[in-house]
PDB file of C-alpha atoms in Angstrom:
ATOM      1  CA  MET A  12     -32.070  21.326 -23.910  1.00  0.00           C
ATOM      2  CA  LYS A  13     -30.871  23.140 -20.819  1.00  0.00           C
ATOM      3  CA  ASN A  14     -30.343  19.877 -18.928  1.00  0.00           C
ATOM      4  CA  PHE A  15     -28.326  18.415 -21.804  1.00  0.00           C
ATOM      5  CA  ARG A  16     -26.165  21.487 -22.048  1.00  0.00           C
ATOM      6  CA  LEU A  17     -25.527  21.286 -18.321  1.00  0.00           C
ATOM      7  CA  LEU A  18     -24.452  17.679 -18.707  1.00  0.00           C
ATOM      8  CA  ILE A  19     -22.145  18.394 -21.637  1.00  0.00           C
ATOM      9  CA  ILE A  20     -20.408  21.137 -19.660  1.00  0.00           C
ATOM     10  CA  ALA A  21     -19.982  18.754 -16.725  1.00  0.00           C
ATOM     11  CA  LEU A  22     -18.730  15.956 -18.956  1.00  0.00           C
ATOM     12  CA  LEU A  23     -16.053  18.305 -20.231  1.00  0.00           C
ATOM     13  CA  GLY A  24     -14.743  18.602 -16.698  1.00  0.00           C
ATOM     14  CA  VAL A  25     -16.653  21.526 -15.230  1.00  0.00           C
ATOM     15  CA  ILE A  26     -18.690  21.125 -12.046  1.00  0.00           C
ATOM     16  CA  SER A  27     -20.368  24.478 -12.631  1.00  0.00           C
ATOM     17  CA  ILE A  28     -24.138  24.149 -12.482  1.00  0.00           C
ATOM     18  CA  THR A  29     -25.145  26.674 -15.082  1.00  0.00           C
ATOM     19  CA  SER A  30     -27.785  26.406 -17.749  1.00  0.00           C
ATOM     20  CA  CYS A  31     -26.528  29.111 -20.063  1.00  0.00           C
ATOM     21  CA  MET A  32     -24.552  28.578 -23.263  1.00  0.00           C
ATOM     22  CA  LYS A  33     -24.412  31.290 -25.900  1.00  0.00           C
ATOM     23  CA  ASN A  34     -24.133  28.997 -28.910  1.00  0.00           C
ATOM     24  CA  ASP A  35     -24.221  25.346 -29.933  1.00  0.00           C
ATOM     25  CA  THR A  36     -20.478  25.010 -30.357  1.00  0.00           C
ATOM     26  CA  ILE A  37     -18.339  24.652 -27.229  1.00  0.00           C
ATOM     27  CA  ASP A  38     -15.042  24.576 -29.121  1.00  0.00           C
ATOM     28  CA  ASP A  39     -13.853  24.823 -32.715  1.00  0.00           C
ATOM     29  CA  GLY A  40     -14.620  21.618 -34.583  1.00  0.00           C
ATOM     30  CA  TRP A  41     -17.025  20.340 -31.927  1.00  0.00           C
ATOM     31  CA  ASP A  42     -20.355  19.467 -33.534  1.00  0.00           C
ATOM     32  CA  TYR A  43     -23.030  20.001 -30.885  1.00  0.00           C
ATOM     33  CA  ALA A  44     -25.879  18.503 -32.908  1.00  0.00           C
ATOM     34  CA  LYS A  45     -23.883  15.402 -33.788  1.00  0.00           C
ATOM     35  CA  GLU A  46     -22.698  14.953 -30.204  1.00  0.00           C
ATOM     36  CA  LYS A  47     -26.220  15.368 -28.851  1.00  0.00           C
ATOM     37  CA  ALA A  48     -27.548  12.776 -31.290  1.00  0.00           C
ATOM     38  CA  ARG A  49     -24.844  10.309 -30.248  1.00  0.00           C
ATOM     39  CA  TYR A  50     -25.498  10.970 -26.568  1.00  0.00           C
ATOM     40  CA  ASP A  51     -29.260  10.532 -26.931  1.00  0.00           C
ATOM     41  CA  SER A  52     -28.864   7.343 -28.935  1.00  0.00           C
ATOM     42  CA  THR A  53     -26.520   5.760 -26.390  1.00  0.00           C
ATOM     43  CA  MET A  54     -28.695   6.782 -23.442  1.00  0.00           C
ATOM     44  CA  ASN A  55     -31.836   5.401 -25.102  1.00  0.00           C
ATOM     45  CA  LYS A  56     -30.158   2.076 -25.842  1.00  0.00           C
ATOM     46  CA  GLN A  57     -28.876   1.665 -22.287  1.00  0.00           C
ATOM     47  CA  LYS A  58     -31.938   2.985 -20.430  1.00  0.00           C
ATOM     48  CA  PRO A  59     -33.947  -0.299 -20.512  1.00  0.00           C
ATOM     49  CA  ILE A  60     -30.836  -2.275 -19.542  1.00  0.00           C
ATOM     50  CA  LEU A  61     -30.267  -0.179 -16.427  1.00  0.00           C
ATOM     51  CA  ALA A  62     -33.971  -0.184 -15.575  1.00  0.00           C
ATOM     52  CA  ALA A  63     -34.142  -3.977 -15.729  1.00  0.00           C
ATOM     53  CA  TYR A  64     -30.989  -4.340 -13.643  1.00  0.00           C
ATOM     54  CA  ALA A  65     -32.267  -1.925 -10.996  1.00  0.00           C
ATOM     55  CA  ALA A  66     -35.640  -3.662 -10.828  1.00  0.00           C
ATOM     56  CA  GLU A  67     -33.929  -6.983 -10.135  1.00  0.00           C
ATOM     57  CA  ASN A  68     -31.014  -5.902  -7.944  1.00  0.00           C
ATOM     58  CA  TYR A  69     -32.024  -2.667  -6.201  1.00  0.00           C
ATOM     59  CA  SER A  70     -34.529  -2.109  -3.420  1.00  0.00           C
ATOM     60  CA  ASP A  71     -37.940  -0.511  -3.812  1.00  0.00           C
ATOM     61  CA  ASN A  72     -36.487   2.531  -2.004  1.00  0.00           C
ATOM     62  CA  ARG A  73     -33.891   3.163  -4.700  1.00  0.00           C
ATOM     63  CA  TYR A  74     -33.268   6.668  -6.021  1.00  0.00           C
ATOM     64  CA  TYR A  75     -33.419   7.560  -9.695  1.00  0.00           C
ATOM     65  CA  ASN A  76     -32.332  10.570 -11.710  1.00  0.00           C
ATOM     66  CA  ASP A  77     -34.059  10.487 -15.073  1.00  0.00           C
ATOM     67  CA  SER A  78     -31.964  13.297 -16.563  1.00  0.00           C
ATOM     68  CA  VAL A  79     -28.813  11.134 -16.463  1.00  0.00           C
ATOM     69  CA  GLY A  80     -30.309   7.650 -16.168  1.00  0.00           C
ATOM     70  CA  MET A  81     -28.701   6.800 -12.820  1.00  0.00           C
ATOM     71  CA  TYR A  82     -30.017   4.559 -10.042  1.00  0.00           C
ATOM     72  CA  LEU A  83     -28.700   4.578  -6.467  1.00  0.00           C
ATOM     73  CA  ASP A  84     -29.485   2.277  -3.554  1.00  0.00           C
ATOM     74  CA  ILE A  85     -28.533   2.928   0.079  1.00  0.00           C
ATOM     75  CA  LEU A  86     -27.143  -0.208   1.718  1.00  0.00           C
ATOM     76  CA  THR A  87     -26.267   1.346   5.092  1.00  0.00           C
ATOM     77  CA  PRO A  88     -27.507   4.799   6.198  1.00  0.00           C
ATOM     78  CA  ALA A  89     -25.118   7.569   7.170  1.00  0.00           C
ATOM     79  CA  THR A  90     -23.626   7.491  10.648  1.00  0.00           C
ATOM     80  CA  ASP A  91     -22.965  11.241  10.630  1.00  0.00           C
ATOM     81  CA  GLU A  92     -25.354  13.673   8.947  1.00  0.00           C
ATOM     82  CA  SER A  93     -23.444  16.815   9.913  1.00  0.00           C
ATOM     83  CA  TYR A  94     -21.684  17.472   6.588  1.00  0.00           C
ATOM     84  CA  GLU A  95     -23.337  20.141   4.447  1.00  0.00           C
ATOM     85  CA  TYR A  96     -22.703  20.573   0.731  1.00  0.00           C
ATOM     86  CA  VAL A  97     -21.788  24.195   0.076  1.00  0.00           C
ATOM     87  CA  LEU A  98     -23.003  25.965  -3.045  1.00  0.00           C
ATOM     88  CA  GLN A  99     -20.785  28.907  -3.912  1.00  0.00           C
ATOM     89  CA  GLY A 100     -22.186  30.923  -6.779  1.00  0.00           C
ATOM     90  CA  SER A 101     -23.121  28.367  -9.422  1.00  0.00           C
ATOM     91  CA  SER A 102     -20.695  25.670  -8.232  1.00  0.00           C
ATOM     92  CA  PHE A 103     -20.336  23.362  -5.265  1.00  0.00           C
ATOM     93  CA  ILE A 104     -17.185  23.524  -3.188  1.00  0.00           C
ATOM     94  CA  SER A 105     -15.572  20.169  -3.932  1.00  0.00           C
ATOM     95  CA  PRO A 106     -15.473  18.057  -0.771  1.00  0.00           C
ATOM     96  CA  GLN A 107     -12.568  15.806   0.058  1.00  0.00           C
ATOM     97  CA  ILE A 108     -13.871  12.254   0.335  1.00  0.00           C
ATOM     98  CA  THR A 109     -12.299   9.146   1.822  1.00  0.00           C
ATOM     99  CA  VAL A 110     -13.893   6.024   0.401  1.00  0.00           C
ATOM    100  CA  LYS A 111     -13.564   2.336  -0.198  1.00  0.00           C
ATOM    101  CA  TYR A 112     -15.138   1.195  -3.429  1.00  0.00           C
ATOM    102  CA  LYS A 113     -15.406  -1.387  -6.166  1.00  0.00           C
ATOM    103  CA  GLY A 114     -16.379  -0.889  -9.783  1.00  0.00           C
ATOM    104  CA  LYS A 115     -17.697  -3.518 -12.153  1.00  0.00           C
ATOM    105  CA  LEU A 116     -19.036  -3.728 -15.681  1.00  0.00           C
ATOM    106  CA  LEU A 117     -22.811  -3.883 -15.599  1.00  0.00           C
ATOM    107  CA  LEU A 118     -23.189  -6.222 -18.563  1.00  0.00           C
ATOM    108  CA  THR A 119     -20.671  -8.869 -17.463  1.00  0.00           C
ATOM    109  CA  GLY A 120     -20.228  -8.318 -13.725  1.00  0.00           C
ATOM    110  CA  GLU A 121     -16.459  -8.193 -14.223  1.00  0.00           C
ATOM    111  CA  VAL A 122     -14.659  -6.113 -11.582  1.00  0.00           C
ATOM    112  CA  PHE A 123     -12.429  -3.510 -13.219  1.00  0.00           C
ATOM    113  CA  GLU A 124     -11.402  -1.606 -10.084  1.00  0.00           C
ATOM    114  CA  ASP A 125     -11.164  -2.768  -6.481  1.00  0.00           C
ATOM    115  CA  ALA A 126     -10.267  -0.307  -3.730  1.00  0.00           C
ATOM    116  CA  THR A 127     -12.100  -2.072  -0.924  1.00  0.00           C
ATOM    117  CA  GLY A 128      -8.940  -3.010   0.938  1.00  0.00           C
ATOM    118  CA  THR A 129      -7.392   0.422   1.340  1.00  0.00           C
ATOM    119  CA  ALA A 130      -9.362   3.660   1.604  1.00  0.00           C
ATOM    120  CA  GLN A 131      -8.755   6.210  -1.146  1.00  0.00           C
ATOM    121  CA  GLN A 132      -8.800   9.958  -0.522  1.00  0.00           C
ATOM    122  CA  PHE A 133      -9.475  12.521  -3.233  1.00  0.00           C
ATOM    123  CA  TYR A 134     -11.493  15.580  -4.115  1.00  0.00           C
ATOM    124  CA  LEU A 135     -14.879  15.115  -5.691  1.00  0.00           C
ATOM    125  CA  ASN A 136     -14.104  16.934  -8.908  1.00  0.00           C
ATOM    126  CA  PRO A 137     -12.905  15.978 -12.409  1.00  0.00           C
ATOM    127  CA  ASN A 138      -9.459  17.481 -11.768  1.00  0.00           C
ATOM    128  CA  SER A 139      -8.737  15.125  -8.877  1.00  0.00           C
ATOM    129  CA  ASN A 140      -5.652  12.909  -8.894  1.00  0.00           C
ATOM    130  CA  ILE A 141      -8.092   9.996  -9.257  1.00  0.00           C
ATOM    131  CA  ASN A 142     -10.255   9.800 -12.370  1.00  0.00           C
ATOM    132  CA  VAL A 143     -13.546  11.133 -11.025  1.00  0.00           C
ATOM    133  CA  THR A 144     -16.363  10.745 -13.514  1.00  0.00           C
ATOM    134  CA  GLN A 145     -19.562  12.758 -13.729  1.00  0.00           C
ATOM    135  CA  ALA A 146     -21.460   9.734 -12.372  1.00  0.00           C
ATOM    136  CA  TRP A 147     -19.488   9.885  -9.122  1.00  0.00           C
ATOM    137  CA  ILE A 148     -20.147  13.588  -8.713  1.00  0.00           C
ATOM    138  CA  ARG A 149     -23.863  13.163  -9.291  1.00  0.00           C
ATOM    139  CA  ALA A 150     -24.013  10.184  -6.933  1.00  0.00           C
ATOM    140  CA  PHE A 151     -22.727  12.309  -4.053  1.00  0.00           C
ATOM    141  CA  LEU A 152     -24.236  15.750  -4.565  1.00  0.00           C
ATOM    142  CA  PRO A 153     -27.748  16.741  -3.414  1.00  0.00           C
ATOM    143  CA  ARG A 154     -30.658  15.881  -5.682  1.00  0.00           C
ATOM    144  CA  ASN A 155     -32.099  19.361  -6.127  1.00  0.00           C
ATOM    145  CA  VAL A 156     -30.171  22.585  -6.535  1.00  0.00           C
ATOM    146  CA  THR A 157     -31.740  26.032  -6.652  1.00  0.00           C
ATOM    147  CA  ILE A 158     -29.828  28.778  -8.455  1.00  0.00           C
ATOM    148  CA  ASN A 159     -31.312  32.228  -8.912  1.00  0.00           C
ATOM    149  CA  GLY A 160     -34.737  30.832  -8.160  1.00  0.00           C
ATOM    150  CA  THR A 161     -34.441  28.006 -10.698  1.00  0.00           C
ATOM    151  CA  ASP A 162     -34.687  24.388  -9.485  1.00  0.00           C
ATOM    152  CA  ILE A 163     -32.251  22.003 -11.157  1.00  0.00           C
ATOM    153  CA  LEU A 164     -32.309  18.217 -10.811  1.00  0.00           C
ATOM    154  CA  TYR A 165     -28.673  17.276 -10.255  1.00  0.00           C
ATOM    155  CA  GLY A 166     -27.898  14.430  -7.828  1.00  0.00           C
ATOM    156  CA  LEU A 167     -29.938  11.524  -6.483  1.00  0.00           C
ATOM    157  CA  VAL A 168     -30.221  11.621  -2.678  1.00  0.00           C
ATOM    158  CA  PRO A 169     -32.161  14.635  -1.309  1.00  0.00           C
ATOM    159  CA  ASN A 170     -29.393  15.988   0.956  1.00  0.00           C
ATOM    160  CA  GLY A 171     -26.461  14.262  -0.714  1.00  0.00           C
ATOM    161  CA  ILE A 172     -24.337  11.356   0.486  1.00  0.00           C
ATOM    162  CA  LYS A 173     -22.939  11.696   4.020  1.00  0.00           C
ATOM    163  CA  LYS A 174     -20.244  10.061   6.181  1.00  0.00           C
ATOM    164  CA  GLY A 175     -20.726   6.384   6.980  1.00  0.00           C
ATOM    165  CA  THR A 176     -23.077   5.711   4.073  1.00  0.00           C
ATOM    166  CA  LYS A 177     -22.660   2.501   2.132  1.00  0.00           C
ATOM    167  CA  PHE A 178     -24.351   2.590  -1.235  1.00  0.00           C
ATOM    168  CA  LYS A 179     -24.262   1.339  -4.788  1.00  0.00           C
ATOM    169  CA  PHE A 180     -25.155   2.999  -8.042  1.00  0.00           C
ATOM    170  CA  ILE A 181     -25.411   2.198 -11.713  1.00  0.00           C
ATOM    171  CA  ALA A 182     -24.766   4.680 -14.487  1.00  0.00           C
ATOM    172  CA  PRO A 183     -24.936   4.699 -18.285  1.00  0.00           C
ATOM    173  CA  SER A 184     -21.687   5.032 -20.183  1.00  0.00           C
ATOM    174  CA  PRO A 185     -22.040   8.677 -21.343  1.00  0.00           C
ATOM    175  CA  ILE A 186     -21.549   9.911 -17.761  1.00  0.00           C
ATOM    176  CA  VAL A 187     -18.799   7.425 -16.945  1.00  0.00           C
ATOM    177  CA  TYR A 188     -16.138   6.702 -19.593  1.00  0.00           C
ATOM    178  CA  ASP A 189     -18.426   7.328 -22.558  1.00  0.00           C
ATOM    179  CA  ASN A 190     -17.073   6.089 -25.906  1.00  0.00           C
ATOM    180  CA  ARG A 191     -13.489   5.871 -24.666  1.00  0.00           C
ATOM    181  CA  GLU A 192     -11.745   2.738 -23.463  1.00  0.00           C
ATOM    182  CA  ARG A 193     -10.198   2.697 -20.017  1.00  0.00           C
ATOM    183  CA  LYS A 194      -6.943   0.787 -19.762  1.00  0.00           C
ATOM    184  CA  ASP A 195      -4.821  -0.394 -16.849  1.00  0.00           C
ATOM    185  CA  ASN A 196      -1.104   0.320 -16.468  1.00  0.00           C
ATOM    186  CA  SER A 197      -0.211  -2.573 -18.752  1.00  0.00           C
ATOM    187  CA  GLY A 198      -2.410  -1.286 -21.534  1.00  0.00           C
ATOM    188  CA  LYS A 199      -5.160  -3.881 -21.090  1.00  0.00           C
ATOM    189  CA  VAL A 200      -8.661  -2.596 -21.710  1.00  0.00           C
ATOM    190  CA  ILE A 201     -10.583  -2.902 -18.451  1.00  0.00           C
ATOM    191  CA  VAL A 202     -13.595  -0.792 -19.402  1.00  0.00           C
ATOM    192  CA  PRO A 203     -14.650  -1.106 -23.044  1.00  0.00           C
ATOM    193  CA  LYS A 204     -16.163   1.937 -24.699  1.00  0.00           C
ATOM    194  CA  ASP A 205     -19.887   2.508 -24.197  1.00  0.00           C
ATOM    195  CA  SER A 206     -19.960   0.408 -21.026  1.00  0.00           C
ATOM    196  CA  PRO A 207     -22.542   1.056 -18.279  1.00  0.00           C
ATOM    197  CA  VAL A 208     -21.048   0.390 -14.840  1.00  0.00           C
ATOM    198  CA  GLU A 209     -21.920  -0.248 -11.224  1.00  0.00           C
ATOM    199  CA  TYR A 210     -20.023   0.983  -8.169  1.00  0.00           C
ATOM    200  CA  GLU A 211     -20.311  -0.052  -4.538  1.00  0.00           C
ATOM    201  CA  VAL A 212     -19.033   2.649  -2.192  1.00  0.00           C
ATOM    202  CA  GLU A 213     -18.394   3.045   1.531  1.00  0.00           C
ATOM    203  CA  VAL A 214     -17.893   6.627   2.709  1.00  0.00           C
ATOM    204  CA  ILE A 215     -15.254   6.714   5.433  1.00  0.00           C
ATOM    205  CA  ASP A 216     -15.186  10.509   5.655  1.00  0.00           C
ATOM    206  CA  ILE A 217     -16.293  13.630   3.811  1.00  0.00           C
ATOM    207  CA  LYS A 218     -15.226  17.181   4.575  1.00  0.00           C
ATOM    208  CA  ASN A 219     -14.253  20.550   3.127  1.00  0.00           C
ATOM    209  CA  ILE A 220     -10.573  21.515   3.272  1.00  0.00           C
TER     210      ILE A 220
END
């Protein structure tokens, strides 16, 4: 229950890594039980799909986070390990990342976003000028976080993703675009609702500003 509540908070746009909620309703009209049931159902349906894809397309050294159903595979190791993720209170300081990346739909292989030609720079938080999903945040941040003596499974790679790393990851829809469609500037749907996705990412730089 604590892990799910953490995820719901993060999905609502908060990076805060806290496991405390005083009641089951985050906002008026928001049905926690109904939302949890929908989340669990979607995750359970997509879990075997992601597992089969990872088994066929990811190395034996792949990373996995069971709490959010993500897989991550390192294609090229970091060239600079000096960056340190900074935990301030119960939140990480959002690093500024410069990346090249490509996103595709897991079920069809169709590319819905291609930023491999020109590096993109943004902050690794949901309020960035680029639509940063929870899957991206979890892909980068360290695997284990300890707050007030409590260990929390959060990211995938033990010390987090560093400069120079090339990697790919797959994520179920609830931590990407969930049950919402993503459209391009012309209004065309490029990510249907409930779509698991895969991203390939090259980290050009990562730093705190």
